[in-house]
Coordinates of C-alpha atoms in Angstrom, one line a residue:
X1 CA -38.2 4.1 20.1
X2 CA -39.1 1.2 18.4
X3 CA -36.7 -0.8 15.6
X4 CA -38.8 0.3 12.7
X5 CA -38.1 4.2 14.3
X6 CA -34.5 3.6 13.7
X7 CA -34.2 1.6 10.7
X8 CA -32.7 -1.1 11.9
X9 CA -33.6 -4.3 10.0
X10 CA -33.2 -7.7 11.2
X11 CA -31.5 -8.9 14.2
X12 CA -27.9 -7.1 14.9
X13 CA -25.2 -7.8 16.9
X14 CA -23.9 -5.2 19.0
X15 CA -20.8 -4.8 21.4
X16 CA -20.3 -2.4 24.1
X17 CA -16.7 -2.2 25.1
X18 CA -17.1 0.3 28.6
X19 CA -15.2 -0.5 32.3
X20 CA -18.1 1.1 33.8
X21 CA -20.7 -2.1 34.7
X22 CA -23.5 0.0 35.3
X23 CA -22.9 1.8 31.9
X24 CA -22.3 -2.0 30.3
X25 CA -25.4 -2.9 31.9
X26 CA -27.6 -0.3 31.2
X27 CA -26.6 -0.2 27.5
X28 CA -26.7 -4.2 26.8
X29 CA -30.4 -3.8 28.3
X30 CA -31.5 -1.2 26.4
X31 CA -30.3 -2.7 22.4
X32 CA -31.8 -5.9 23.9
X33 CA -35.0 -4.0 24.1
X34 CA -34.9 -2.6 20.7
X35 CA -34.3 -6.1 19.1
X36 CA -30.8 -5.7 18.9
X37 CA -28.3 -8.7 20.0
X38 CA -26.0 -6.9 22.5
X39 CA -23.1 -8.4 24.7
X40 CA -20.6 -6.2 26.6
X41 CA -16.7 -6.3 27.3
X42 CA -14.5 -4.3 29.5
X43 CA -10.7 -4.0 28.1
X44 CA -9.0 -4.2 24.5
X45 CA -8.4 -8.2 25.2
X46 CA -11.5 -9.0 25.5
X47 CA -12.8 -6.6 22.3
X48 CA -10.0 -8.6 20.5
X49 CA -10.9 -11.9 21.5
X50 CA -14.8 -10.9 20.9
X51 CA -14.4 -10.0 17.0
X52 CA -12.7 -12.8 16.7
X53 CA -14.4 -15.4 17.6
X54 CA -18.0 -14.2 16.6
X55 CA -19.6 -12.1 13.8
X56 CA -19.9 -8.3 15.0
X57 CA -21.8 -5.8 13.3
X58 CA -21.2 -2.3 15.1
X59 CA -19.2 -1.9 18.4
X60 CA -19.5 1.2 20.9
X61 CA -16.4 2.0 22.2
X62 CA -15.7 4.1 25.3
X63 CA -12.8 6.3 25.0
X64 CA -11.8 6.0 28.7
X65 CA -11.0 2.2 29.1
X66 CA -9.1 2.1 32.9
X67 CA -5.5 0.9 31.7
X68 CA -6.4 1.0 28.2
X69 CA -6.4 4.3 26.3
X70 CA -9.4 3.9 23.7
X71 CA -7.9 5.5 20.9
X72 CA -4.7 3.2 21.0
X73 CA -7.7 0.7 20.7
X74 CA -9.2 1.9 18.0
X75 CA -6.0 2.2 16.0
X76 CA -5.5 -1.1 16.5
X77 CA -9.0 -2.6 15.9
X78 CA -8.0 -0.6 12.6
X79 CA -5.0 -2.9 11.6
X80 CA -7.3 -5.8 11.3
X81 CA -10.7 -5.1 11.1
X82 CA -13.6 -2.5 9.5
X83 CA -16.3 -3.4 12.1
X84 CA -18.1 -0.3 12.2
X85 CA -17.3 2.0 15.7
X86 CA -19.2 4.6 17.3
X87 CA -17.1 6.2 20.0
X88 CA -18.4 7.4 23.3
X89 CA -16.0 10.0 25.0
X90 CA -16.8 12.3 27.9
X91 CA -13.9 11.6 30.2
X92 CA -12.2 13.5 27.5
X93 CA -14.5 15.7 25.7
X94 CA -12.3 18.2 23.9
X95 CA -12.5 18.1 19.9
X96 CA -9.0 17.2 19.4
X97 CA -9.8 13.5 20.4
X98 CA -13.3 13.5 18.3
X99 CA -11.2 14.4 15.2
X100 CA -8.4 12.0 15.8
X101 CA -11.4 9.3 16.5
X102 CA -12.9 9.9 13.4
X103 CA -9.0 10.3 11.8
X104 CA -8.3 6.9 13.2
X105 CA -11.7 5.4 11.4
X106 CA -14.4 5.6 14.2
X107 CA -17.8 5.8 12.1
X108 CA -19.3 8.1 14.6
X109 CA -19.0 9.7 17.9
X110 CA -21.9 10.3 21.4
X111 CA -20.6 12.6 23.6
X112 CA -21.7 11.5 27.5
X113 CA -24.1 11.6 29.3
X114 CA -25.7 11.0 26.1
X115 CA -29.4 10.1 26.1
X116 CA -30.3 6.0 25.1
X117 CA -33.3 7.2 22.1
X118 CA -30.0 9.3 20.2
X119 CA -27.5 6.0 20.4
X120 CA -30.1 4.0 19.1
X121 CA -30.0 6.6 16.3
X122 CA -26.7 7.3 15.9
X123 CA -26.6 3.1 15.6
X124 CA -29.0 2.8 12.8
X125 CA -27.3 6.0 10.6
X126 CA -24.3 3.4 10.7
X127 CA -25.7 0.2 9.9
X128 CA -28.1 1.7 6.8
X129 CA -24.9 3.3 5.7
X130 CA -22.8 -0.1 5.8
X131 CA -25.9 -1.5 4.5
X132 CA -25.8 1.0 1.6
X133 CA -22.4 0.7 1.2
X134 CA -22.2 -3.3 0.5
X135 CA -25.4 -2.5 -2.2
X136 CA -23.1 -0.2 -4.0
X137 CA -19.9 -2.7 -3.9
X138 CA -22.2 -5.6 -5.0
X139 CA -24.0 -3.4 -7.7
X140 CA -20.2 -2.1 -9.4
X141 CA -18.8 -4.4 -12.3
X142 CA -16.2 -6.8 -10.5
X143 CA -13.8 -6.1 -12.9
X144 CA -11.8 -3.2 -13.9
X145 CA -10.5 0.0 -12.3
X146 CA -8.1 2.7 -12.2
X147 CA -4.4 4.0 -13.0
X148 CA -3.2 7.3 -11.7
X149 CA 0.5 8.0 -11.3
X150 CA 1.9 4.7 -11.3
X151 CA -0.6 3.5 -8.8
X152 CA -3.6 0.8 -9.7
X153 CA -6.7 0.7 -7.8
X154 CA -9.0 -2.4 -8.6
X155 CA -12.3 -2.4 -7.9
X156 CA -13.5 -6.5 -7.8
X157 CA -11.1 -6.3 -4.3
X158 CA -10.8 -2.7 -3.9
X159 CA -7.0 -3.6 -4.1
X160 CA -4.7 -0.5 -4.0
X161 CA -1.3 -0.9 -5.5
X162 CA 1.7 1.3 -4.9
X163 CA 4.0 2.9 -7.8
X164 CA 6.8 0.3 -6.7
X165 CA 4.0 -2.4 -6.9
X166 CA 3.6 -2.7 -2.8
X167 CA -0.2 -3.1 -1.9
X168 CA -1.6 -0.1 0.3
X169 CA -4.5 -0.9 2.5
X170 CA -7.6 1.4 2.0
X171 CA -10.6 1.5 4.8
X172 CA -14.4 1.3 3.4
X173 CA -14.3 5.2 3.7
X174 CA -10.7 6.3 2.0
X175 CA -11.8 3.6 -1.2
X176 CA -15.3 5.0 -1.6
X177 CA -13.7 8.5 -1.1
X178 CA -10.6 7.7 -3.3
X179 CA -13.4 6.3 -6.1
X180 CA -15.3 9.2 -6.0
X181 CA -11.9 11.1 -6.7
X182 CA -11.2 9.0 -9.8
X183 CA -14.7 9.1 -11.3
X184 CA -14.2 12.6 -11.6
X185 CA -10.6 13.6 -12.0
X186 CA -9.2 17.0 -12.4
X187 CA -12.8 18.7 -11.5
X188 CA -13.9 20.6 -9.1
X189 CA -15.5 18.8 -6.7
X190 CA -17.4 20.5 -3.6
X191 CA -17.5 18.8 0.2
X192 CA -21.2 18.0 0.2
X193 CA -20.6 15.7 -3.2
X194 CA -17.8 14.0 -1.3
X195 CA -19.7 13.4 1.4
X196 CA -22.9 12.1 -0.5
X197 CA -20.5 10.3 -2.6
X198 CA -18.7 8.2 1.1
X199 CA -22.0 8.1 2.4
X200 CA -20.7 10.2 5.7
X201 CA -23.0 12.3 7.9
X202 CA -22.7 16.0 7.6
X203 CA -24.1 16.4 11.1
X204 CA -21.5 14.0 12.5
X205 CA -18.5 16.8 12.0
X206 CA -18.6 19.3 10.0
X207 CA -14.7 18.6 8.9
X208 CA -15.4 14.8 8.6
X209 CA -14.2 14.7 4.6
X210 CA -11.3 16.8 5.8
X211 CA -10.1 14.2 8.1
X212 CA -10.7 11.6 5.4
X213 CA -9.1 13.6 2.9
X214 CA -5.8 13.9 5.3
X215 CA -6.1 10.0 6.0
X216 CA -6.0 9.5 1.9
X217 CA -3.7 11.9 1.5
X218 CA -0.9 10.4 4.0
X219 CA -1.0 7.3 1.5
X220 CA -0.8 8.5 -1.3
X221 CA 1.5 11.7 -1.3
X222 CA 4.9 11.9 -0.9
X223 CA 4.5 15.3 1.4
X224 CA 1.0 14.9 3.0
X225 CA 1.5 18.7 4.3
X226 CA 2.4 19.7 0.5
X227 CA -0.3 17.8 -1.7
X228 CA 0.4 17.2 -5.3
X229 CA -2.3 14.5 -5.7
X230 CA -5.5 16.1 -3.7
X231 CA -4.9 19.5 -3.8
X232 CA -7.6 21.5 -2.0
X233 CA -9.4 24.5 -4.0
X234 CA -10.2 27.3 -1.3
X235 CA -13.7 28.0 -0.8
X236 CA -14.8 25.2 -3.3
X237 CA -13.4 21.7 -2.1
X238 CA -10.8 19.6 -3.2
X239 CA -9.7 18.1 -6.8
X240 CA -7.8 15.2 -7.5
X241 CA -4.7 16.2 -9.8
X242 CA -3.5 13.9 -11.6
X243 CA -4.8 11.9 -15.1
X244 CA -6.8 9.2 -15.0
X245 CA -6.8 5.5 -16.8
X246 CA -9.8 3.3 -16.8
X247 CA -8.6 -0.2 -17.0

């Protein structure tokens, strides 16, 4: 498959993070190939030490990491970073860990032995979507935003604040999924909408706006398991509750 097969444009940089060396290898060969900057790490300290010192645009992230569990990892990429992650898991291939992947923030998933030509895929879905994503934020009016509840979401730094005036932090998914909530409050709106609407993949999982809905919801409810602010419409989708402010 060539670059222009997968729509990636330009020169990317791509980290592997896999104990495996032949799987390291195999994989840093194979995005070199394609035009595709990649460079390979084996444990969470070196991940850490990667993103930080250099600019990262996607990183592939084996579940199974020796030591390292690489969900713990991903929860903690999480706490400091929105580097886009594709998730490789076939040491442990039972749903429950795709869903808490994709709960944790993971972009996307490959299940292995997965073949090279649907990575390279999978890798460009992501980057077109960050891509398209950045467009949008660039394209919205810096100023203004939104009141709901006694909480303030701006959108010039996507800045979420708290009803006691504490700021709550938002990933790229919950803020575009939280704004498409408070364009259109108190409606009906279905999963495919939210999904256009946070730019997600229906083929990725087909409960992927569940999870991000759960993930929103656990900051903003009091009683995630008893919503009040997303309340879910049976059949239909989900509907945000509460009145809306522009500001």
């Amino acid at each position: 498959m060539r670059r222009s097969d997968c729509g990636i444009a330009g020169q990317k940089r791509v980290l592997v993070v896999d104990d495996d060396p032949a799987m390291r290898e195999m994989l840093v060969s194979y995005l070199a190939e394609q035009g595709i900057r990649a460079s390979a790490v084996a444990s969470r300290h070196e991940l850490t030490r990667r993103i930080a010192a250099e600019e990262t645009d996607l990183v592939i992230l084996d579940l199974s990491l020796g030591p390292d569990d690489g969900l713990h990892v991903l929860h903690e990429l999480r706490e400091w970073s929105e580097v886009p992650v594709i998730i490789a898991t076939g040491a442990r291939p039972d749903e429950a860990d795709r869903v808490i992947g994709l709960e944790l923030g993971a972009d996307d998933y490959v299940i292995k032995p997965f073949a090279l030509r649907e990575l390279l895929a999978r890798i460009g879905v992501v980057l077109r979507r960050q891509a398209a994503a950045r467009t949008s934020a660039q394209s919205q009016t810096e100023r203004g935003g939104w009141r709901f509840g006694g909480w303030q979401l701006q959108r010039r730094n996507r800045r979420l604040t708290g009803p006691h005036g504490g700021p709550v932090a938002l990933t790229r998914s919950e803020y575009a999924l939280l704004a498409a909530f408070l364009n259109a409050p108190q409606q009906a709106l279905s999963r495919e909408h939210l999904l256009n609407a946070t730019r997600a993949r229906e083929d990725i999982f087909d409960r992927s706006i569940d999870v991000q809905v759960l993930r929103l919801r656990r900051k903003l409810e009091i009683d995630a398991s008893s919503p009040r602010v997303i309340r879910t419409l049976r059949g239909v989708g989900y509907v945000f509750a509460l009145p809306v402010e522009a500001i």
